[in-house]
Amino acid sequence: VGTPVTATFGEAIDPATVDGSTFELRPGAGAPVAATVSYDPGSRVARLTPSGPLAAGVTYTARLRGGAAEPRVEDLAGNALAAD
């Protein structure tokens, strides 16, 4: 319940497109968990760190936004993830 969620990309991502609107964590159908999102270009790892402890016994779902609509995660050439 105290571990950050990470996503590792196979290519460089535009750091400006990795934030709380494109990388989120939700408990079931609930609202997104308050968190800090960061991206390390050197390792190509995005990290979502919840602002407080997560509830034990609750299933959370992490999502990276992609597709045609903004906001979405994009590579350095402006290509978005194909889908969430």
Backbone atoms as SQL, in Angstrom:
CREATE TABLE atoms (id INTEGER PRIMARY KEY, chain TEXT, resi INTEGER, resn TEXT, atom TEXT, x REAL, y REAL, z REAL);
INSERT INTO atoms VALUES
  (1, 'A', 1, 'VAL', 'N', 0.817, -1.213, 0.000),
  (2, 'A', 1, 'VAL', 'CA', 0.000, 0.000, 0.000),
  (3, 'A', 1, 'VAL', 'C', 0.849, 1.261, 0.000),
  (4, 'A', 2, 'GLY', 'N', 2.158, 1.125, 0.133),
  (5, 'A', 2, 'GLY', 'CA', 3.015, 2.302, 0.145),
  (6, 'A', 2, 'GLY', 'C', 3.994, 2.354, -1.010),
  (7, 'A', 3, 'THR', 'N', 3.785, 1.535, -2.025),
  (8, 'A', 3, 'THR', 'CA', 4.701, 1.466, -3.152),
  (9, 'A', 3, 'THR', 'C', 4.220, 2.322, -4.316),
  (10, 'A', 4, 'PRO', 'N', 5.101, 3.135, -4.907),
  (11, 'A', 4, 'PRO', 'CA', 4.701, 3.903, -6.095),
  (12, 'A', 4, 'PRO', 'C', 4.358, 2.973, -7.259),
  (13, 'A', 5, 'VAL', 'N', 3.550, 3.456, -8.170),
  (14, 'A', 5, 'VAL', 'CA', 3.214, 2.735, -9.393),
  (15, 'A', 5, 'VAL', 'C', 4.146, 3.255, -10.476),
  (16, 'A', 6, 'THR', 'N', 4.750, 2.355, -11.240),
  (17, 'A', 6, 'THR', 'CA', 5.660, 2.785, -12.302),
  (18, 'A', 6, 'THR', 'C', 5.234, 2.205, -13.642),
  (19, 'A', 7, 'ALA', 'N', 5.611, 2.911, -14.692),
  (20, 'A', 7, 'ALA', 'CA', 5.413, 2.450, -16.067),
  (21, 'A', 7, 'ALA', 'C', 6.709, 2.717, -16.808),
  (22, 'A', 8, 'THR', 'N', 7.229, 1.697, -17.483),
  (23, 'A', 8, 'THR', 'CA', 8.461, 1.830, -18.246),
  (24, 'A', 8, 'THR', 'C', 8.116, 1.816, -19.727),
  (25, 'A', 9, 'PHE', 'N', 8.594, 2.810, -20.445),
  (26, 'A', 9, 'PHE', 'CA', 8.297, 2.957, -21.863),
  (27, 'A', 9, 'PHE', 'C', 9.442, 2.419, -22.711),
  (28, 'A', 10, 'GLY', 'N', 9.130, 1.924, -23.890),
  (29, 'A', 10, 'GLY', 'CA', 10.121, 1.375, -24.803),
  (30, 'A', 10, 'GLY', 'C', 10.840, 2.436, -25.619),
  (31, 'A', 11, 'GLU', 'N', 10.380, 3.675, -25.539),
  (32, 'A', 11, 'GLU', 'CA', 11.034, 4.786, -26.237),
  (33, 'A', 11, 'GLU', 'C', 10.847, 6.047, -25.400),
  (34, 'A', 12, 'ALA', 'N', 11.575, 7.100, -25.765),
  (35, 'A', 12, 'ALA', 'CA', 11.494, 8.356, -25.027),
  (36, 'A', 12, 'ALA', 'C', 10.099, 8.960, -25.164),
  (37, 'A', 13, 'ILE', 'N', 9.604, 9.508, -24.064),
  (38, 'A', 13, 'ILE', 'CA', 8.285, 10.128, -23.986),
  (39, 'A', 13, 'ILE', 'C', 8.459, 11.621, -23.736),
  (40, 'A', 14, 'ASP', 'N', 7.557, 12.425, -24.277),
  (41, 'A', 14, 'ASP', 'CA', 7.575, 13.869, -24.019),
  (42, 'A', 14, 'ASP', 'C', 7.218, 14.083, -22.556),
  (43, 'A', 15, 'PRO', 'N', 8.157, 14.551, -21.734),
  (44, 'A', 15, 'PRO', 'CA', 7.893, 14.718, -20.307),
  (45, 'A', 15, 'PRO', 'C', 6.685, 15.609, -20.011),
  (46, 'A', 16, 'ALA', 'N', 6.397, 16.557, -20.889),
  (47, 'A', 16, 'ALA', 'CA', 5.268, 17.464, -20.670),
  (48, 'A', 16, 'ALA', 'C', 3.924, 16.742, -20.761),
  (49, 'A', 17, 'THR', 'N', 3.907, 15.528, -21.322),
  (50, 'A', 17, 'THR', 'CA', 2.641, 14.800, -21.465),
  (51, 'A', 17, 'THR', 'C', 2.429, 13.749, -20.383),
  (52, 'A', 18, 'VAL', 'N', 3.359, 13.646, -19.446),
  (53, 'A', 18, 'VAL', 'CA', 3.219, 12.682, -18.346),
  (54, 'A', 18, 'VAL', 'C', 2.962, 13.469, -17.073),
  (55, 'A', 19, 'ASP', 'N', 1.703, 13.492, -16.652),
  (56, 'A', 19, 'ASP', 'CA', 1.322, 14.226, -15.442),
  (57, 'A', 19, 'ASP', 'C', 0.074, 13.579, -14.831),
  (58, 'A', 20, 'GLY', 'N', -0.513, 14.237, -13.874),
  (59, 'A', 20, 'GLY', 'CA', -1.685, 13.695, -13.190),
  (60, 'A', 20, 'GLY', 'C', -2.920, 13.573, -14.054),
  (61, 'A', 21, 'SER', 'N', -2.941, 14.217, -15.214),
  (62, 'A', 21, 'SER', 'CA', -4.104, 14.078, -16.100),
  (63, 'A', 21, 'SER', 'C', -3.941, 12.914, -17.075),
  (64, 'A', 22, 'THR', 'N', -2.709, 12.392, -17.213),
  (65, 'A', 22, 'THR', 'CA', -2.475, 11.298, -18.160),
  (66, 'A', 22, 'THR', 'C', -2.039, 9.998, -17.491),
  (67, 'A', 23, 'PHE', 'N', -1.689, 10.048, -16.222),
  (68, 'A', 23, 'PHE', 'CA', -1.277, 8.865, -15.471),
  (69, 'A', 23, 'PHE', 'C', -2.029, 8.925, -14.159),
  (70, 'A', 24, 'GLU', 'N', -2.950, 7.985, -13.947),
  (71, 'A', 24, 'GLU', 'CA', -3.796, 8.045, -12.752),
  (72, 'A', 24, 'GLU', 'C', -3.975, 6.675, -12.122),
  (73, 'A', 25, 'LEU', 'N', -4.397, 6.702, -10.875),
  (74, 'A', 25, 'LEU', 'CA', -4.665, 5.503, -10.096),
  (75, 'A', 25, 'LEU', 'C', -6.031, 5.684, -9.459),
  (76, 'A', 26, 'ARG', 'N', -6.904, 4.684, -9.642),
  (77, 'A', 26, 'ARG', 'CA', -8.271, 4.764, -9.106),
  (78, 'A', 26, 'ARG', 'C', -8.618, 3.521, -8.320),
  (79, 'A', 27, 'PRO', 'N', -9.387, 3.702, -7.233),
  (80, 'A', 27, 'PRO', 'CA', -9.931, 2.544, -6.529),
  (81, 'A', 27, 'PRO', 'C', -11.258, 2.157, -7.191),
  (82, 'A', 28, 'GLY', 'N', -11.289, 1.053, -7.899),
  (83, 'A', 28, 'GLY', 'CA', -12.515, 0.657, -8.595),
  (84, 'A', 28, 'GLY', 'C', -12.986, 1.759, -9.520),
  (85, 'A', 29, 'ALA', 'N', -14.266, 2.134, -9.388),
  (86, 'A', 29, 'ALA', 'CA', -14.845, 3.202, -10.215),
  (87, 'A', 29, 'ALA', 'C', -14.752, 4.560, -9.526),
  (88, 'A', 30, 'GLY', 'N', -13.991, 4.647, -8.433),
  (89, 'A', 30, 'GLY', 'CA', -13.885, 5.886, -7.676),
  (90, 'A', 30, 'GLY', 'C', -13.057, 6.953, -8.362),
  (91, 'A', 31, 'ALA', 'N', -12.951, 8.084, -7.700),
  (92, 'A', 31, 'ALA', 'CA', -12.179, 9.225, -8.197),
  (93, 'A', 31, 'ALA', 'C', -10.691, 8.904, -8.151),
  (94, 'A', 32, 'PRO', 'N', -9.892, 9.555, -9.002),
  (95, 'A', 32, 'PRO', 'CA', -8.442, 9.319, -8.966),
  (96, 'A', 32, 'PRO', 'C', -7.854, 9.634, -7.591),
  (97, 'A', 33, 'VAL', 'N', -6.865, 8.856, -7.216),
  (98, 'A', 33, 'VAL', 'CA', -6.139, 9.053, -5.967),
  (99, 'A', 33, 'VAL', 'C', -5.244, 10.281, -6.118),
  (100, 'A', 34, 'ALA', 'N', -5.212, 11.141, -5.107),
  (101, 'A', 34, 'ALA', 'CA', -4.282, 12.277, -5.129),
  (102, 'A', 34, 'ALA', 'C', -2.861, 11.734, -5.161),
  (103, 'A', 35, 'ALA', 'N', -2.071, 12.227, -6.106),
  (104, 'A', 35, 'ALA', 'CA', -0.729, 11.674, -6.285),
  (105, 'A', 35, 'ALA', 'C', 0.171, 12.678, -6.980),
  (106, 'A', 36, 'THR', 'N', 1.460, 12.405, -6.889),
  (107, 'A', 36, 'THR', 'CA', 2.477, 13.143, -7.628),
  (108, 'A', 36, 'THR', 'C', 2.952, 12.245, -8.761),
  (109, 'A', 37, 'VAL', 'N', 3.060, 12.812, -9.955),
  (110, 'A', 37, 'VAL', 'CA', 3.521, 12.050, -11.116),
  (111, 'A', 37, 'VAL', 'C', 4.819, 12.671, -11.620),
  (112, 'A', 38, 'SER', 'N', 5.788, 11.812, -11.901),
  (113, 'A', 38, 'SER', 'CA', 7.062, 12.287, -12.444),
  (114, 'A', 38, 'SER', 'C', 7.496, 11.353, -13.570),
  (115, 'A', 39, 'TYR', 'N', 8.419, 11.854, -14.393),
  (116, 'A', 39, 'TYR', 'CA', 8.953, 11.057, -15.491),
  (117, 'A', 39, 'TYR', 'C', 10.455, 11.267, -15.556),
  (118, 'A', 40, 'ASP', 'N', 11.209, 10.170, -15.626),
  (119, 'A', 40, 'ASP', 'CA', 12.661, 10.231, -15.744),
  (120, 'A', 40, 'ASP', 'C', 13.056, 9.871, -17.171),
  (121, 'A', 41, 'PRO', 'N', 13.470, 10.860, -17.976),
  (122, 'A', 41, 'PRO', 'CA', 13.822, 10.585, -19.373),
  (123, 'A', 41, 'PRO', 'C', 14.971, 9.585, -19.529),
  (124, 'A', 42, 'GLY', 'N', 15.905, 9.572, -18.590),
  (125, 'A', 42, 'GLY', 'CA', 17.050, 8.677, -18.697),
  (126, 'A', 42, 'GLY', 'C', 16.663, 7.209, -18.644),
  (127, 'A', 43, 'SER', 'N', 15.760, 6.867, -17.746),
  (128, 'A', 43, 'SER', 'CA', 15.325, 5.468, -17.601),
  (129, 'A', 43, 'SER', 'C', 14.017, 5.191, -18.332),
  (130, 'A', 44, 'ARG', 'N', 13.359, 6.254, -18.823),
  (131, 'A', 44, 'ARG', 'CA', 12.051, 6.169, -19.491),
  (132, 'A', 44, 'ARG', 'C', 10.983, 5.585, -18.554),
  (133, 'A', 45, 'VAL', 'N', 11.065, 5.955, -17.278),
  (134, 'A', 45, 'VAL', 'CA', 10.121, 5.458, -16.276),
  (135, 'A', 45, 'VAL', 'C', 9.257, 6.600, -15.754),
  (136, 'A', 46, 'ALA', 'N', 7.941, 6.391, -15.799),
  (137, 'A', 46, 'ALA', 'CA', 6.987, 7.311, -15.167),
  (138, 'A', 46, 'ALA', 'C', 6.656, 6.732, -13.804),
  (139, 'A', 47, 'ARG', 'N', 6.537, 7.610, -12.810),
  (140, 'A', 47, 'ARG', 'CA', 6.277, 7.172, -11.436),
  (141, 'A', 47, 'ARG', 'C', 5.098, 7.954, -10.872),
  (142, 'A', 48, 'LEU', 'N', 4.121, 7.229, -10.348),
  (143, 'A', 48, 'LEU', 'CA', 2.967, 7.824, -9.685),
  (144, 'A', 48, 'LEU', 'C', 3.088, 7.479, -8.206),
  (145, 'A', 49, 'THR', 'N', 3.228, 8.509, -7.370),
  (146, 'A', 49, 'THR', 'CA', 3.379, 8.314, -5.936),
  (147, 'A', 49, 'THR', 'C', 2.157, 8.889, -5.230),
  (148, 'A', 50, 'PRO', 'N', 1.309, 8.029, -4.646),
  (149, 'A', 50, 'PRO', 'CA', 0.128, 8.525, -3.945),
  (150, 'A', 50, 'PRO', 'C', 0.511, 9.491, -2.824),
  (151, 'A', 51, 'SER', 'N', -0.329, 10.484, -2.597),
  (152, 'A', 51, 'SER', 'CA', -0.069, 11.491, -1.567),
  (153, 'A', 51, 'SER', 'C', -0.231, 10.937, -0.160),
  (154, 'A', 52, 'GLY', 'N', -0.949, 9.849, -0.023),
  (155, 'A', 52, 'GLY', 'CA', -1.151, 9.213, 1.269),
  (156, 'A', 52, 'GLY', 'C', -1.195, 7.712, 1.078),
  (157, 'A', 53, 'PRO', 'N', -1.299, 6.976, 2.189),
  (158, 'A', 53, 'PRO', 'CA', -1.331, 5.521, 2.064),
  (159, 'A', 53, 'PRO', 'C', -2.602, 5.041, 1.360),
  (160, 'A', 54, 'LEU', 'N', -2.461, 3.971, 0.589),
  (161, 'A', 54, 'LEU', 'CA', -3.616, 3.356, -0.061),
  (162, 'A', 54, 'LEU', 'C', -4.305, 2.440, 0.952),
  (163, 'A', 55, 'ALA', 'N', -5.572, 2.178, 0.723),
  (164, 'A', 55, 'ALA', 'CA', -6.339, 1.317, 1.626),
  (165, 'A', 55, 'ALA', 'C', -6.005, -0.144, 1.363),
  (166, 'A', 56, 'ALA', 'N', -5.758, -0.889, 2.407),
  (167, 'A', 56, 'ALA', 'CA', -5.502, -2.321, 2.280),
  (168, 'A', 56, 'ALA', 'C', -6.781, -3.023, 1.832),
  (169, 'A', 57, 'GLY', 'N', -6.636, -4.048, 1.022),
  (170, 'A', 57, 'GLY', 'CA', -7.782, -4.835, 0.586),
  (171, 'A', 57, 'GLY', 'C', -8.600, -4.221, -0.536),
  (172, 'A', 58, 'VAL', 'N', -8.176, -3.077, -1.055),
  (173, 'A', 58, 'VAL', 'CA', -8.892, -2.403, -2.142),
  (174, 'A', 58, 'VAL', 'C', -8.117, -2.634, -3.438),
  (175, 'A', 59, 'THR', 'N', -8.820, -2.930, -4.526),
  (176, 'A', 59, 'THR', 'CA', -8.181, -3.090, -5.823),
  (177, 'A', 59, 'THR', 'C', -8.121, -1.735, -6.521),
  (178, 'A', 60, 'TYR', 'N', -6.932, -1.366, -6.940),
  (179, 'A', 60, 'TYR', 'CA', -6.706, -0.105, -7.635),
  (180, 'A', 60, 'TYR', 'C', -6.347, -0.403, -9.088),
  (181, 'A', 61, 'THR', 'N', -6.699, 0.509, -9.968),
  (182, 'A', 61, 'THR', 'CA', -6.358, 0.382, -11.375),
  (183, 'A', 61, 'THR', 'C', -5.564, 1.611, -11.806),
  (184, 'A', 62, 'ALA', 'N', -4.388, 1.357, -12.384),
  (185, 'A', 62, 'ALA', 'CA', -3.573, 2.444, -12.935),
  (186, 'A', 62, 'ALA', 'C', -3.910, 2.573, -14.415),
  (187, 'A', 63, 'ARG', 'N', -3.902, 3.812, -14.900),
  (188, 'A', 63, 'ARG', 'CA', -4.201, 4.050, -16.316),
  (189, 'A', 63, 'ARG', 'C', -3.284, 5.130, -16.866),
  (190, 'A', 64, 'LEU', 'N', -2.747, 4.846, -18.048),
  (191, 'A', 64, 'LEU', 'CA', -2.030, 5.832, -18.856),
  (192, 'A', 64, 'LEU', 'C', -2.958, 6.179, -19.999),
  (193, 'A', 65, 'ARG', 'N', -3.221, 7.451, -20.189),
  (194, 'A', 65, 'ARG', 'CA', -4.156, 7.864, -21.246),
  (195, 'A', 65, 'ARG', 'C', -3.474, 7.896, -22.607),
  (196, 'A', 66, 'GLY', 'N', -4.184, 7.379, -23.602),
  (197, 'A', 66, 'GLY', 'CA', -3.724, 7.392, -24.977),
  (198, 'A', 66, 'GLY', 'C', -4.921, 7.676, -25.876),
  (199, 'A', 67, 'GLY', 'N', -4.822, 7.313, -27.136),
  (200, 'A', 67, 'GLY', 'CA', -5.921, 7.514, -28.071),
  (201, 'A', 67, 'GLY', 'C', -5.859, 8.861, -28.761),
  (202, 'A', 68, 'ALA', 'N', -6.993, 9.242, -29.366),
  (203, 'A', 68, 'ALA', 'CA', -7.045, 10.448, -30.191),
  (204, 'A', 68, 'ALA', 'C', -7.319, 11.730, -29.401),
  (205, 'A', 69, 'ALA', 'N', -7.935, 11.621, -28.233),
  (206, 'A', 69, 'ALA', 'CA', -8.342, 12.810, -27.479),
  (207, 'A', 69, 'ALA', 'C', -7.301, 13.202, -26.432),
  (208, 'A', 70, 'GLU', 'N', -7.119, 14.503, -26.270),
  (209, 'A', 70, 'GLU', 'CA', -6.245, 15.038, -25.217),
  (210, 'A', 70, 'GLU', 'C', -6.977, 14.947, -23.884),
  (211, 'A', 71, 'PRO', 'N', -6.310, 14.820, -22.779),
  (212, 'A', 71, 'PRO', 'CA', -4.867, 14.665, -22.625),
  (213, 'A', 71, 'PRO', 'C', -4.448, 13.221, -22.906),
  (214, 'A', 72, 'ARG', 'N', -3.211, 13.057, -23.341),
  (215, 'A', 72, 'ARG', 'CA', -2.688, 11.729, -23.646),
  (216, 'A', 72, 'ARG', 'C', -1.168, 11.748, -23.583),
  (217, 'A', 73, 'VAL', 'N', -0.579, 10.595, -23.333),
  (218, 'A', 73, 'VAL', 'CA', 0.874, 10.455, -23.303),
  (219, 'A', 73, 'VAL', 'C', 1.372, 10.377, -24.739),
  (220, 'A', 74, 'GLU', 'N', 2.425, 11.154, -25.053),
  (221, 'A', 74, 'GLU', 'CA', 2.981, 11.181, -26.406),
  (222, 'A', 74, 'GLU', 'C', 4.491, 10.996, -26.370),
  (223, 'A', 75, 'ASP', 'N', 5.020, 10.430, -27.445),
  (224, 'A', 75, 'ASP', 'CA', 6.483, 10.331, -27.566),
  (225, 'A', 75, 'ASP', 'C', 7.028, 11.675, -28.047),
  (226, 'A', 76, 'LEU', 'N', 8.337, 11.736, -28.235),
  (227, 'A', 76, 'LEU', 'CA', 8.966, 13.006, -28.616),
  (228, 'A', 76, 'LEU', 'C', 8.558, 13.485, -29.994),
  (229, 'A', 77, 'ALA', 'N', 8.056, 12.588, -30.851),
  (230, 'A', 77, 'ALA', 'CA', 7.607, 12.969, -32.196),
  (231, 'A', 77, 'ALA', 'C', 6.132, 13.374, -32.207),
  (232, 'A', 78, 'GLY', 'N', 5.463, 13.332, -31.034),
  (233, 'A', 78, 'GLY', 'CA', 4.064, 13.720, -30.953),
  (234, 'A', 78, 'GLY', 'C', 3.083, 12.578, -31.185),
  (235, 'A', 79, 'ASN', 'N', 3.591, 11.347, -31.273),
  (236, 'A', 79, 'ASN', 'CA', 2.716, 10.186, -31.442),
  (237, 'A', 79, 'ASN', 'C', 2.179, 9.754, -30.085),
  (238, 'A', 80, 'ALA', 'N', 0.868, 9.634, -29.994),
  (239, 'A', 80, 'ALA', 'CA', 0.236, 9.251, -28.735),
  (240, 'A', 80, 'ALA', 'C', 0.225, 7.740, -28.557),
  (241, 'A', 81, 'LEU', 'N', 0.086, 7.307, -27.301),
  (242, 'A', 81, 'LEU', 'CA', -0.186, 5.889, -27.065),
  (243, 'A', 81, 'LEU', 'C', -1.441, 5.548, -27.862),
  (244, 'A', 82, 'ALA', 'N', -1.497, 4.378, -28.434),
  (245, 'A', 82, 'ALA', 'CA', -2.627, 3.997, -29.293),
  (246, 'A', 82, 'ALA', 'C', -3.949, 4.002, -28.537),
  (247, 'A', 83, 'ALA', 'N', -3.924, 3.593, -27.282),
  (248, 'A', 83, 'ALA', 'CA', -5.146, 3.533, -26.456),
  (249, 'A', 83, 'ALA', 'C', -4.733, 3.596, -24.996),
  (250, 'A', 84, 'ASP', 'N', -5.729, 3.762, -24.124),
  (251, 'A', 84, 'ASP', 'CA', -5.454, 3.744, -22.681),
  (252, 'A', 84, 'ASP', 'C', -4.831, 2.415, -22.308);
